[in-house]
GROMACS .gro file of C-alpha atoms in nm:
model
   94
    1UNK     CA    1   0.184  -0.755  -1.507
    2UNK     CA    2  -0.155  -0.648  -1.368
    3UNK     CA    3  -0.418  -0.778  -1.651
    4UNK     CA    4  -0.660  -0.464  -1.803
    5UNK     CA    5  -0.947  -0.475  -1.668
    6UNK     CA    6  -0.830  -0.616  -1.332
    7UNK     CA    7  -0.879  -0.475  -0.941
    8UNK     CA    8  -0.603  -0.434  -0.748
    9UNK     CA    9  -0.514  -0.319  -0.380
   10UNK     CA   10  -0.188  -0.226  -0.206
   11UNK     CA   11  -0.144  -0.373   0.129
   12UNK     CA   12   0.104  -0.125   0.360
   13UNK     CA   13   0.053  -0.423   0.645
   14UNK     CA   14   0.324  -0.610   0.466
   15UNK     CA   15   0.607  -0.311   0.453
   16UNK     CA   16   0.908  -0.464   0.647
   17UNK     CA   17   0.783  -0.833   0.716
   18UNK     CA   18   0.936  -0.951   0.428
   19UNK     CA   19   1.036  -1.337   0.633
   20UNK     CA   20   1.313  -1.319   0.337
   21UNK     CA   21   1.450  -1.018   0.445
   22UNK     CA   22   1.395  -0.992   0.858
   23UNK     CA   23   1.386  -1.265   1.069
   24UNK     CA   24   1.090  -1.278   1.325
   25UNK     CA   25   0.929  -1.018   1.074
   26UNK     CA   26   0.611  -1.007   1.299
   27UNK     CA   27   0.820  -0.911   1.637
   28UNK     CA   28   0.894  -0.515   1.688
   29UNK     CA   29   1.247  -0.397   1.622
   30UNK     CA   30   1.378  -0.078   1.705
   31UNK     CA   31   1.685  -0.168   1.514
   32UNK     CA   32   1.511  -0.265   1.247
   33UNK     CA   33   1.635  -0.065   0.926
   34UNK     CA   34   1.367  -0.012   0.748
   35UNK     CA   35   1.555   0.174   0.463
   36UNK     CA   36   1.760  -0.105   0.344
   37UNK     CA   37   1.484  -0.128   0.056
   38UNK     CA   38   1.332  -0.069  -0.261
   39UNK     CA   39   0.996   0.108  -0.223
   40UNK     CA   40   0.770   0.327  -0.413
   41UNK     CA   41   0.619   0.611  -0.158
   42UNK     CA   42   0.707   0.702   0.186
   43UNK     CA   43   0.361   0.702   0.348
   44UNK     CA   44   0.346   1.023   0.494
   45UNK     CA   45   0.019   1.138   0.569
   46UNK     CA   46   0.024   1.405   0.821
   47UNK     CA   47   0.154   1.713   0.844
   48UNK     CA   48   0.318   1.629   1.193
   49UNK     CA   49   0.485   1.296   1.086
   50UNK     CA   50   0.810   1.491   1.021
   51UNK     CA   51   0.825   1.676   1.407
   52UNK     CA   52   0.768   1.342   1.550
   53UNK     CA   53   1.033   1.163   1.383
   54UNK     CA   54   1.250   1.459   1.533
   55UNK     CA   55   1.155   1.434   1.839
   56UNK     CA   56   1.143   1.093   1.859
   57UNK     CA   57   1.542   1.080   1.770
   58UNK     CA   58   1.604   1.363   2.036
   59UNK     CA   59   1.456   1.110   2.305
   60UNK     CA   60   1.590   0.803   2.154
   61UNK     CA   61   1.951   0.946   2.136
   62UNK     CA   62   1.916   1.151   2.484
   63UNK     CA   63   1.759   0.799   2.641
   64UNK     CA   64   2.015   0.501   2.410
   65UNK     CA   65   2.382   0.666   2.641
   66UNK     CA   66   2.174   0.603   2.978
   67UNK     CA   67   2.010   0.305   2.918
   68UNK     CA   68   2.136  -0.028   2.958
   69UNK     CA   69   1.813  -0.206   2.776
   70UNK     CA   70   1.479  -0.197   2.729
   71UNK     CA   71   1.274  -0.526   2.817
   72UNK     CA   72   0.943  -0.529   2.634
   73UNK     CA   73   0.630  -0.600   2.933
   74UNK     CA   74   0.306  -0.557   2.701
   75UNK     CA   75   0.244  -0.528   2.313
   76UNK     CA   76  -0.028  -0.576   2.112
   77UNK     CA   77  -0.121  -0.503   1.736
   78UNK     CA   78  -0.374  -0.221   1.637
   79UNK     CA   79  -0.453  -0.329   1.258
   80UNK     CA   80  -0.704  -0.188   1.008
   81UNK     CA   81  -0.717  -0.258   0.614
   82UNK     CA   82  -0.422  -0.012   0.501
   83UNK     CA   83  -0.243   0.046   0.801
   84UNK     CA   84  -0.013  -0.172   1.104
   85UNK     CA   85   0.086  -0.044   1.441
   86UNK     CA   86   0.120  -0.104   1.783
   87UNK     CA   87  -0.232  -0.054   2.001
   88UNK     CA   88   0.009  -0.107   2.316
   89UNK     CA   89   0.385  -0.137   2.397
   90UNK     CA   90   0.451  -0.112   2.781
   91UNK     CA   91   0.862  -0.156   2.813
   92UNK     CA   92   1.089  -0.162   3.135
   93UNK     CA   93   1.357   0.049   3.137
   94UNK     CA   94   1.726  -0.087   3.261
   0.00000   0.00000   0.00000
């Protein structure tokens, strides 16, 4: 319970890093199911969040029967106050 009077600040940097939940909660996951969760708000804030999560499945499902793996080259963290996300992820194909 949040005292009256009190400030308080959600954090989105912490959504899916629970250490209790996911191990290695800092390391990217594709497989990572995200849903498996109680939260309070999806998060979208664009208009063209929901085309991009199509397409993204399109190319993940047309890419997953040809490829054998993906090795991860490059990655590095673009963080702000509200939001976490990759600045850089350079994979290898196989």
């Amino acid at each position: 319970m949040l005292p009256a009077g009190r400030a308080w600040c959600s954090s989105m940097p912490r959504a899916n890093r629970d250490e209790r939940k996911y191990p290695d909660p800092d390391r990217f996951d594709v497989r990572r199911k995200p849903s498996d969760h109680l939260a309070f708000g999806r998060g979208s804030t664009c208009a063209w969040d929901e085309p991009r999560r199509i397409e993204m499945r399109a190319l993940f499902e047309a890419l997953l029967p040809r490829v054998a793996r993906f090795e991860v080259l490059e990655s590095d963290l673009a963080l702000n106050n509200t939001l976490r996300g990759l600045g850089t992820l350079r994979v290898r194909v196989h």
